[in-house]
XYZ file of C-alpha atoms in Angstrom:
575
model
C 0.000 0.000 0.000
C 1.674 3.585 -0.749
C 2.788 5.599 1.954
C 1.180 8.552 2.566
C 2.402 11.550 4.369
C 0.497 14.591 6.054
C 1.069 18.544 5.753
C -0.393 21.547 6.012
C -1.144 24.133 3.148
C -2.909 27.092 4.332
C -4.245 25.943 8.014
C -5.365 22.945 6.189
C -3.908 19.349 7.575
C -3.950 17.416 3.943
C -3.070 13.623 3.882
C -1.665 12.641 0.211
C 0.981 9.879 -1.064
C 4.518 9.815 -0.350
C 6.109 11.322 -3.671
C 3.580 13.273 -5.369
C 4.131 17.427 -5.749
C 2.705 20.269 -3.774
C 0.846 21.019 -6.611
C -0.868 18.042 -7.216
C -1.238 17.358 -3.439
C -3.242 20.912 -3.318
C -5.558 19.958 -6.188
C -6.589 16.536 -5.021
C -7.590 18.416 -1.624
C -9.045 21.263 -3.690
C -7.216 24.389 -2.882
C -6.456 26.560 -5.782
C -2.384 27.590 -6.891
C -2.525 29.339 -10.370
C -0.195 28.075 -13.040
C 0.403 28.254 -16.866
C 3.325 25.871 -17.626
C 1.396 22.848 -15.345
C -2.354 23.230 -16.637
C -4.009 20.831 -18.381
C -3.896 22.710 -21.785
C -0.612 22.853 -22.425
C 3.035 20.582 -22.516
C 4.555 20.768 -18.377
C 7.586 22.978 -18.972
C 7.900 24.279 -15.277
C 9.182 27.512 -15.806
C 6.238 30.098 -15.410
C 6.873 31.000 -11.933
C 3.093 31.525 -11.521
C 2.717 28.515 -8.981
C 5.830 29.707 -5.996
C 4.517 28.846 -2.760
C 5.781 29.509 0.331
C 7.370 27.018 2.714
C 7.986 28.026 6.636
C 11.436 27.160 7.799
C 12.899 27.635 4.032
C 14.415 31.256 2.379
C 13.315 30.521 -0.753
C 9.724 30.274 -2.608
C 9.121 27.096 -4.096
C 8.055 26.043 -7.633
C 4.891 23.655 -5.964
C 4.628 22.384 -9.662
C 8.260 20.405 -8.854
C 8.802 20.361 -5.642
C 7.750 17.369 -3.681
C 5.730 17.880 -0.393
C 7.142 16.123 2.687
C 6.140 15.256 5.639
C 4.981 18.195 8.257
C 5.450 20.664 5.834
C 3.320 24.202 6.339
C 3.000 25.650 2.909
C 1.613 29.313 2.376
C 0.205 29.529 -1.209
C -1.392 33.637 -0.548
C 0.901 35.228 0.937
C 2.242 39.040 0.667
C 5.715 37.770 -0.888
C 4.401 34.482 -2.956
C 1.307 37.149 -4.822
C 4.649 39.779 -5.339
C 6.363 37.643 -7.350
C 3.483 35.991 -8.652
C 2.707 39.028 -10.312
C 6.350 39.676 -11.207
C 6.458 36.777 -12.906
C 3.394 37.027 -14.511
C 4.738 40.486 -16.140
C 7.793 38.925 -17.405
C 5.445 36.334 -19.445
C 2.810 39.256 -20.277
C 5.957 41.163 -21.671
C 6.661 39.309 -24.764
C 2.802 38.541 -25.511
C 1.994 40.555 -28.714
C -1.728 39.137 -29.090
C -5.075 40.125 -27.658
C -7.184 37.534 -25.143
C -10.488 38.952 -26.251
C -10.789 42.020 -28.922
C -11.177 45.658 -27.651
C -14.383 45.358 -28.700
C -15.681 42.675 -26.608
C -13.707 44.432 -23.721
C -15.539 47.768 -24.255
C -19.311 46.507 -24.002
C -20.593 46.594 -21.076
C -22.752 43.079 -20.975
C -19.304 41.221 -22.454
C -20.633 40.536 -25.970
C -18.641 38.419 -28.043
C -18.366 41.429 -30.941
C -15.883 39.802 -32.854
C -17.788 35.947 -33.050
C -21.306 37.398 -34.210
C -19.616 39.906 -36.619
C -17.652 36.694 -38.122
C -20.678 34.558 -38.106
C -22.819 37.550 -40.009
C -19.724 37.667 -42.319
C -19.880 33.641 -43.054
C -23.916 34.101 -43.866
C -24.480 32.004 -40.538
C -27.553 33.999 -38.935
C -28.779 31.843 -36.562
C -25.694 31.181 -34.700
C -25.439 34.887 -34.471
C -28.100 35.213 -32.966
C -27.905 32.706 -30.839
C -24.802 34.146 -29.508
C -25.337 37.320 -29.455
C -28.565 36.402 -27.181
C -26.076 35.267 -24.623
C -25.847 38.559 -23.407
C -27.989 40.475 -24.984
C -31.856 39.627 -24.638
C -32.984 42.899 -26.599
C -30.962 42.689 -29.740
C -33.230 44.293 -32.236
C -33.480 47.166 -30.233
C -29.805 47.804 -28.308
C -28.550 47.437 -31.808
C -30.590 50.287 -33.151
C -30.318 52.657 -29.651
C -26.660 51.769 -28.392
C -24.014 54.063 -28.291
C -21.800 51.571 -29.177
C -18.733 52.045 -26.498
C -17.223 48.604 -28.632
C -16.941 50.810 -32.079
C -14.770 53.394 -30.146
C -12.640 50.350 -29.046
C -12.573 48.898 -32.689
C -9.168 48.384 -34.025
C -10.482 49.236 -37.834
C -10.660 52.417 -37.045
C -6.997 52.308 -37.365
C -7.312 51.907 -40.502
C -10.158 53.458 -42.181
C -13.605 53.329 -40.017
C -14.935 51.089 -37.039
C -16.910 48.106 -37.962
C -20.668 48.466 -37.888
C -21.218 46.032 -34.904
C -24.252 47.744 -33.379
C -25.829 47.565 -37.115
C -24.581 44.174 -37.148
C -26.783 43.141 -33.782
C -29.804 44.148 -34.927
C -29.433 42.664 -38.439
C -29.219 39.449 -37.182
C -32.117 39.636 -34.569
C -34.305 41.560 -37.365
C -33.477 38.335 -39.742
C -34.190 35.847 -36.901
C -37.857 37.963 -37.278
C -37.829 37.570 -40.658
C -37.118 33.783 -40.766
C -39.557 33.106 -37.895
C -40.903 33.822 -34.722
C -37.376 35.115 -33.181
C -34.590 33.142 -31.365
C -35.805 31.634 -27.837
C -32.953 29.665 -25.887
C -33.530 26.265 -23.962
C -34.733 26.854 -20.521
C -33.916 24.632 -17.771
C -36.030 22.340 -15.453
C -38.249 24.416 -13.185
C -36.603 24.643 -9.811
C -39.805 25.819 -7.836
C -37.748 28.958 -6.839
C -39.915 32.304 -7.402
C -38.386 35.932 -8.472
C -40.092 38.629 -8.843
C -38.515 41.139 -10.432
C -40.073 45.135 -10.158
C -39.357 47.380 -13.268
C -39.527 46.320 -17.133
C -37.182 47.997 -18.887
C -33.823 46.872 -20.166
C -32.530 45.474 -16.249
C -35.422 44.029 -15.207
C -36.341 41.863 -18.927
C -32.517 41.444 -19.157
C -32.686 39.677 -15.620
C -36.146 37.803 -16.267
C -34.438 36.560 -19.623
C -31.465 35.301 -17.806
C -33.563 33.982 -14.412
C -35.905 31.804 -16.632
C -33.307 30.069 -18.570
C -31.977 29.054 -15.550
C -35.306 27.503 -14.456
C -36.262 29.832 -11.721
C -40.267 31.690 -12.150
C -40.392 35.256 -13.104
C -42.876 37.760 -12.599
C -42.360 41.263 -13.665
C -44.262 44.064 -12.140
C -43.744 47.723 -13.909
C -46.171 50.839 -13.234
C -46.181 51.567 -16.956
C -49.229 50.504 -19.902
C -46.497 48.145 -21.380
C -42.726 46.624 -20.525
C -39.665 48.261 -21.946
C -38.985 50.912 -19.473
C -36.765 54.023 -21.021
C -36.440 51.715 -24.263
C -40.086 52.629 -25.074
C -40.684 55.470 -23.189
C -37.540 57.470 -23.329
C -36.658 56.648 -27.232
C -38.258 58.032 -30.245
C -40.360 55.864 -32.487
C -38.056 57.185 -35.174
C -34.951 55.544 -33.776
C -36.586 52.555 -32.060
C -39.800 51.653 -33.315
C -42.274 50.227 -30.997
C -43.029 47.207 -32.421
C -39.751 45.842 -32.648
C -39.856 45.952 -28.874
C -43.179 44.525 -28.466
C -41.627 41.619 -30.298
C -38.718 41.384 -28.129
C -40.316 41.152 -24.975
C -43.115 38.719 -26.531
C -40.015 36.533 -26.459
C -39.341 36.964 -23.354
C -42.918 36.498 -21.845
C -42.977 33.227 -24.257
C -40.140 31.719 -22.347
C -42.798 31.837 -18.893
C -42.063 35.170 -17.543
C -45.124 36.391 -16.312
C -45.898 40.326 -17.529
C -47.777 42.695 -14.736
C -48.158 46.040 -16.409
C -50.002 48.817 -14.647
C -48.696 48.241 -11.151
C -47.005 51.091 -8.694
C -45.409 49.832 -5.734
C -46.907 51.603 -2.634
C -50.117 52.421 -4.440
C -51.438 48.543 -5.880
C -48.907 46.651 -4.213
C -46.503 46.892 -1.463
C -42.659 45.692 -1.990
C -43.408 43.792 1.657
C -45.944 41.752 0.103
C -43.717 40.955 -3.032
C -41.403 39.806 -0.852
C -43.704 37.777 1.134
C -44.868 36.111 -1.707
C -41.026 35.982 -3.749
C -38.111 33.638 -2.905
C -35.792 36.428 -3.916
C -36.862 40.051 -5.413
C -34.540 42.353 -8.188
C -35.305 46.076 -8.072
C -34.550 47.362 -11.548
C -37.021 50.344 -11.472
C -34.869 52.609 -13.076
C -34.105 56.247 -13.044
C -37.890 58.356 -14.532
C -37.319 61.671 -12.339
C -35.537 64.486 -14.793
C -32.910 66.671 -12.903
C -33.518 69.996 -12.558
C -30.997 73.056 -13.114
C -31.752 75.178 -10.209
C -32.286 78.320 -12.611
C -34.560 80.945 -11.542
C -37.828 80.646 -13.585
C -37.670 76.694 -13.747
C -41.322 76.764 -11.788
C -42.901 78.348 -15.177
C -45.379 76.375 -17.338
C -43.869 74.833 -20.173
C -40.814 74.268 -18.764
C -40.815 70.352 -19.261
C -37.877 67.247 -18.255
C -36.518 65.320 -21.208
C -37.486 61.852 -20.194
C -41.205 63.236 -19.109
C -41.569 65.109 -22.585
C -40.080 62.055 -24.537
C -42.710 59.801 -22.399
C -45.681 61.956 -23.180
C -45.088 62.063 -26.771
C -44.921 58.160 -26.783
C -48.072 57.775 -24.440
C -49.713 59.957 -27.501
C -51.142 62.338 -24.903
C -51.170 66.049 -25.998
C -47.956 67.482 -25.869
C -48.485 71.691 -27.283
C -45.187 72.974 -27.265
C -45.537 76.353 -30.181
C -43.374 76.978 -32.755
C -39.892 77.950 -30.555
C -38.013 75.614 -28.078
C -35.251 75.576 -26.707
C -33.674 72.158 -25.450
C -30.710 72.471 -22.267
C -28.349 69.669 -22.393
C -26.028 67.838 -24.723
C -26.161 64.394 -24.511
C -28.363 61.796 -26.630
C -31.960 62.404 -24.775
C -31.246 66.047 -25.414
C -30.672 65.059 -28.996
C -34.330 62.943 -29.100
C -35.971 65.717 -27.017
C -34.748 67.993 -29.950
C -35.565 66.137 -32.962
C -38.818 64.987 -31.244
C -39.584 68.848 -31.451
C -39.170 68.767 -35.341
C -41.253 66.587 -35.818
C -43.850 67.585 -33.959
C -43.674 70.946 -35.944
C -41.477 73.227 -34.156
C -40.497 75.874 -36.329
C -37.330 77.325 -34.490
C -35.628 74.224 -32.254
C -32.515 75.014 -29.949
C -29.937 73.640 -28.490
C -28.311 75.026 -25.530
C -25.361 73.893 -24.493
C -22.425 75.056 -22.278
C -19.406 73.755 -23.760
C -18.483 73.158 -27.703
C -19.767 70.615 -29.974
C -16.430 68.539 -29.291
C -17.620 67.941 -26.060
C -20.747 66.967 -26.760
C -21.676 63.397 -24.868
C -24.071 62.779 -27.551
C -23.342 60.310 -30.544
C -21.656 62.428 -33.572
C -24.401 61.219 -35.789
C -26.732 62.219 -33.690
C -25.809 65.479 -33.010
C -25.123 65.694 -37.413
C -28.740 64.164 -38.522
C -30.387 66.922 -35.694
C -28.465 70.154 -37.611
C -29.668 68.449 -40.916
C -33.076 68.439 -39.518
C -33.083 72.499 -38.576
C -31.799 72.513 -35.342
C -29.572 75.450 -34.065
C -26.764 74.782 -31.315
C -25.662 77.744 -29.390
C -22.631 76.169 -28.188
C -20.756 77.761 -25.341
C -24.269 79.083 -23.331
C -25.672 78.137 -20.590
C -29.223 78.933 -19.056
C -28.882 82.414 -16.561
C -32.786 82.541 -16.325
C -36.184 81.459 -17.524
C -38.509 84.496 -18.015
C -41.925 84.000 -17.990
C -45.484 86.126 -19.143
C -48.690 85.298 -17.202
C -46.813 82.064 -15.539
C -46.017 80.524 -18.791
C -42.204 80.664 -19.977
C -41.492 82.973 -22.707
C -37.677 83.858 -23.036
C -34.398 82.463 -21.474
C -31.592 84.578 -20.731
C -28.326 82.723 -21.707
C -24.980 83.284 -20.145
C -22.364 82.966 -22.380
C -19.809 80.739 -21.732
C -15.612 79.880 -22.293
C -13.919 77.180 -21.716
C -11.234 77.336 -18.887
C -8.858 74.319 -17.248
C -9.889 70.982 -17.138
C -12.468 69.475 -14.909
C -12.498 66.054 -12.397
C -13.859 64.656 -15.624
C -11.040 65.774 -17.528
C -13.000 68.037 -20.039
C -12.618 71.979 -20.285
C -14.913 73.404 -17.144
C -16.676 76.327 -18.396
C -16.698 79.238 -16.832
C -18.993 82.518 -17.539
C -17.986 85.339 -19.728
C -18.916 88.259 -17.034
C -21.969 90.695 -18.843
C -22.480 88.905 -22.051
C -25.859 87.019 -22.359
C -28.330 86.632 -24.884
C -31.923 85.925 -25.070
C -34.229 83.443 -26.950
C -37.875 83.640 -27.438
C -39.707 81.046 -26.791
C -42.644 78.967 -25.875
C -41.398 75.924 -24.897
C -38.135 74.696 -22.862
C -36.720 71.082 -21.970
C -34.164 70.097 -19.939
C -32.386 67.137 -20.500
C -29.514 67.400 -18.197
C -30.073 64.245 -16.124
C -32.564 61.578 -14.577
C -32.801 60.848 -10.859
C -34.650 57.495 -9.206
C -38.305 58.079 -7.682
C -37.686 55.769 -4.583
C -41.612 55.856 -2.904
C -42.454 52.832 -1.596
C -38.570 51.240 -1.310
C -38.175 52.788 2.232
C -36.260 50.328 3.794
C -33.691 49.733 1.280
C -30.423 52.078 2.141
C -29.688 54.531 -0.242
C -26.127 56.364 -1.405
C -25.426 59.883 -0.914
C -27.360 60.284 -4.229
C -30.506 58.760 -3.361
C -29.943 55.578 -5.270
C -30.766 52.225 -4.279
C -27.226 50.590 -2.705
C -26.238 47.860 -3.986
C -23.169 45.342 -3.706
C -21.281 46.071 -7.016
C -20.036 42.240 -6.974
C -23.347 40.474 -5.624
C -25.823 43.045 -6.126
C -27.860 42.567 -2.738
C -29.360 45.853 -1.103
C -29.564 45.890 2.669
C -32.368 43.599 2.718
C -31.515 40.440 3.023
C -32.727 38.308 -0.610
C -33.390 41.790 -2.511
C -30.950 42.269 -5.216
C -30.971 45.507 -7.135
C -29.227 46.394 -10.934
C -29.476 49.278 -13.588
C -30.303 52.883 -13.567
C -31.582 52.944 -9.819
C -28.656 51.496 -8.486
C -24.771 53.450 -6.908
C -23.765 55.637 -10.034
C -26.892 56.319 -11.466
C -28.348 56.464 -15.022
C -26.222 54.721 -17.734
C -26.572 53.292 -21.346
C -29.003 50.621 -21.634
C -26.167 47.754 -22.740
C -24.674 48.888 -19.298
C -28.448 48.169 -17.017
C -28.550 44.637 -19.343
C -24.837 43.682 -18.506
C -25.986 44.316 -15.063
C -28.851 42.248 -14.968
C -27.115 38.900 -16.201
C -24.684 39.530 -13.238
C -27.358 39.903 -10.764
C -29.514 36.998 -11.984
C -26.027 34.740 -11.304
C -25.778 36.268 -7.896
C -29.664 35.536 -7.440
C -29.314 32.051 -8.901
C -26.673 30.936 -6.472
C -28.501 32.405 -3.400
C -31.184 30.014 -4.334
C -29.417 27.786 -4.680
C -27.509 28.288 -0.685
C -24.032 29.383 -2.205
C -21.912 32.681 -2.719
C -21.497 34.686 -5.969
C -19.148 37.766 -6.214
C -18.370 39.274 -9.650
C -14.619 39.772 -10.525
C -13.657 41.145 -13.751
C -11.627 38.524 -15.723
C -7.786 39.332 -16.781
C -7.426 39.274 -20.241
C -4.382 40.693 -22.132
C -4.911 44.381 -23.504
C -2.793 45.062 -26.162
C -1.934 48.733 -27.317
C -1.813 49.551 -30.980
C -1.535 52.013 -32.950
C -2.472 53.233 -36.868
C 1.506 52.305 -37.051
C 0.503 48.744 -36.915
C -1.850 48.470 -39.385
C -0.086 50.820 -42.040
C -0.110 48.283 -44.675
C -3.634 46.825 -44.052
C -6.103 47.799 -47.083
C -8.518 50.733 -46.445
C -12.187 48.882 -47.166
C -14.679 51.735 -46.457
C -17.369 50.919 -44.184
C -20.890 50.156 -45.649
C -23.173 52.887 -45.778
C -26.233 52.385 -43.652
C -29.065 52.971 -45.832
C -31.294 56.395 -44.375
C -34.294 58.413 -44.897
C -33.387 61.921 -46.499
C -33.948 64.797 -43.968
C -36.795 66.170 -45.937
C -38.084 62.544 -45.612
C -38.001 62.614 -42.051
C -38.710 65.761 -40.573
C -42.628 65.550 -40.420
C -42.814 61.425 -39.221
C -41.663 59.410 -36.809
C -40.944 56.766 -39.147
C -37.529 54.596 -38.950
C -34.369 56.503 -39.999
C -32.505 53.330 -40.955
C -33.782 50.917 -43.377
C -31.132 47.977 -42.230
C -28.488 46.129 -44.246
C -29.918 44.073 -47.192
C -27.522 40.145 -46.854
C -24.781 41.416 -48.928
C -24.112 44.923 -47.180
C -24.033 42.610 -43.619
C -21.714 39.867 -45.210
C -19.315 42.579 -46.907
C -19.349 44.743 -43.545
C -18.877 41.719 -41.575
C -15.817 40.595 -43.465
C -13.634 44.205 -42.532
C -13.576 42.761 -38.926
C -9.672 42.944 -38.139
C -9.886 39.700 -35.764
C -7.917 41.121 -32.990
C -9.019 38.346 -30.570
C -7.220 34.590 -29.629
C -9.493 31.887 -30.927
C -8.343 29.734 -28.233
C -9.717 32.051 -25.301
C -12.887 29.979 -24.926
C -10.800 26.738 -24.264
């Protein structure tokens, strides 16, 4: 019978034979040392230095991978000195490694989409497996891919070369021909495991998590305080960039895989969030961020002096919105730019912008900000909002203070700063500000809040301060951020609320993958393909409707678009 010996690795007493490595001793007793030249994957070389341990009574770390444990040994795999050179060694290897992990653009999205495998899919022709992985992460694709700002084009190596790929375009191509081909993409959902969620707040968080929560097995039921599901996706973005119906189809989807829909329903008013609890094995809050900020101007009290989001919701609820012929829109991100074009189309005559730095640092997407000036609106640039006058309590003018630029801010943008006695003023009948939302917290009293107001939550388990309440998206920390930021959210929450079911522990860390800088230096010899037009409707063809902009890629545009993708990412990373 082999011999076996007993030591100690981390305050644990481990029994294992006579002859066999500290490394392998550690695994059979499953404790965790990292290495590269001794994993499964690969030849044993023993020469990474990843997998030094430390050994009491001996100077020097130890290689665990080839040293062989004795008898009464204590061995200290986490200490100060063995994660030092750890990560010394671990720069030494990362030093001569030219390639990227994952691509930039995979990196840069928020819910960890695999940009580079659905572009190469579309490229191939090979729709449904695009889909079907882009739906990994992303349960709304026909509509992120039409409202994203697209944080994984910035990333895009192409545009090195010539122009980033069209990977938001891409994502809703392939969900719009998964339409077109059928009834939509639906995953396999597991066995039911007679666990309950209910999940309050329908828009891109709370469908992203119901998605998620139902593949996994577990029952859904959605409550939201709105006619229909979709949150800020329906009533925050113009028909004209997101059309309705393309929603309605996506969360049809989502309702066919058994989530249970309950429109209509305000917590505190129909329902309390103690009885959803009561009657819930765990509860998400993902209610979102529906209060527009105010700018603490003198005159903001006047009629006709609306929020973004709450004009933007009107118009979609259909209910009368009169807002004359002038308006003047504060802010310069991308609800500013809806709020604006919105304004067009409901026949504005004279439509402002008013914004207090230049158009270079606009937050708003370039092409938004270039399809509004083709559509008649003016920017004053460099203005800011001094005071809102007003004529029988009704707004009628603002006085603007112009503005310069001075030194940078915490942000790292110019802060602008007042040019003492010059201001200008603006007739009008009608001004919105669209500087900002804030969370509406009645009836979630007993959650703790930040500083802010928002709901806090655990940014690596997402659990509030009520025990089995988990809470992602807009309402949550930070604040209001781009929907593919709420949906990347959700999936991490649903695997924290899965595994609390389930009686374990789930903590989000971010993964290390290899970020590789280039530059256009790299690519000078690479030949420039110009990106594929997206087909659009002519301004004249657009100012007066609310119809679609884009008309989508026809096969051909997709495949040819598809095929610039640079492939900056390691196949291998998924093995």
């Amino acid at each position: 019978m082999p011999e076996k010996i007993r030591f100690i690795i981390d305050g644990k007493e481990i029994e294992t034979e006579k002859g066999t490595t500290i490394l392998n001793a550690a695994r059979e007793n499953g404790i965790y040392i990292p290495t590269f030249c001794y994993d499964d994957c690969v030849d044993v070389y023993g020469a990474c230095g990843i997998c030094v341990v430390e050994a009491e009574g001996v100077p020097k770390l130890l290689r665990s991978c080839a040293t062989i444990a004795s008898d009464g040994m204590k061995i200290n795999t986490r200490s100060d000195r063995v994660i030092r050179s750890r990560k010394i060694a671990l720069e030494l290897i990362m030093s001569n490694h030219t390639g990227d992990c994952k691509a930039p653009c995979s990196l840069a999205c928020p819910a960890g989409t695999d940009c580079q495998g659905y572009v190469g899919l579309i490229a191939d022709g090979q729709y449904d497996e695009a889909i079907k992985l882009i739906k990994e992460r992303i349960p709304l694709p026909a509509s992120i891919g039409r409202v994203c700002p697209h944080p994984c084009e910035k990333k895009c190596r192409r545009g090195l070369v010539d122009e980033p790929v069209a990977i938001a375009f891409m994502k809703s191509f392939a969900a719009d021909k998964a339409f077109a081909n059928g009834d939509g993409y639906i995953p396999e959902t597991k066995a039911d495991t007679g666990k309950n969620v209910s999940i309050i707040g329908g828009g891109p968080a709370g469908l992203s998590a119901a998605y998620f929560l139902r593949e996994m097995g577990h029952g859904v039921t959605v409550y939201d305080m709105m006619p229909k599901m979709g949150g800020m996706l329906r009533y925050g973005i113009p028909q004209y960039r997101l059309p309705k119906e393309i929603l309605d189809k996506e969360t049809s989807l989502i309702e066919k895989m058994g989530a249970v829909f309950k429109n209509g329903i305000k917590i505190g008013k129909d329902i309390t969030f103690d009885e959803i609890r009561s009657n819930s094995d765990a509860v998400l809050v993902a209610i979102g961020a529906w209060k527009s900020s105010g700018m603490r101007v003198p005159g903001e009290e006047l009629d006709g002096i609306l929020g973004g989001i709450d004009f933007l919701r009107e118009v979609v609820l259909k209910n009368a919105t009169s807002i004359g012929k002038r308006v003047a829109v504060c802010g310069g991100g991308n609800t500013a730019m809806d709020a604006c074009r919105t304004a067009v189309r409901l026949g504005a005559e004279e439509v402002y912008v008013v914004y207090r730095r230049t158009r270079g640092e606009m937050p708003a997407d370039d092409v938004e900000i270039t399809e509004a000036e083709e559509e008649g609106v003016t920017f004053k640039f460099l203005t800011n909002p001094d005071e809102f006058i007003g004529e029988n309590g009704h707004v009628k003018a603002v006085k603007l203070q112009k503005m310069k630029l001075g030194e940078p801010d915490a942000s790292g943008r110019r802060a602008p700063v007042p040019i003492e006695g010059e201001f200008e003023t603006l007739d009008v009948d009608t001004v919105i500000m669209a500087i900002g939302q804030k969370i509406s917290a009645e009836g979630f009293e007993s959650l703790e809040k930040t500083k802010r107001g928002n709901i806090l939550a655990d940014e690596a388990g997402f659990f509030t301060s009520v025990d089995g309440v988990f809470g992602a998206g807009d309402a949550t920390n930070k604040g209001a951020d781009i929907a593919v930021s709420a949906i990347g959210e959700a999936r991490k929450a649903a695997l924290s609320i899965d595994a609390y079911l389930s009686g374990r522990k789930y903590a989000y860390k971010k993964p290390f993958y290899s970020e590789i800088e280039k530059t256009a230096e790299d690519f000078k010899g690479k030949e420039k393909v110009p990106r594929v037009k997206m087909p659009t409707l002519s301004p004249d063809e657009r100012r007066s409707n609310f119809n679609e902009i884009v008309k989508g890629y026809s096969d051909e545009d997709a495949q040819r678009e598809g095929s610039r993708c640079l492939e900056c990412g390691c196949r291998d990373v998924f093995e």
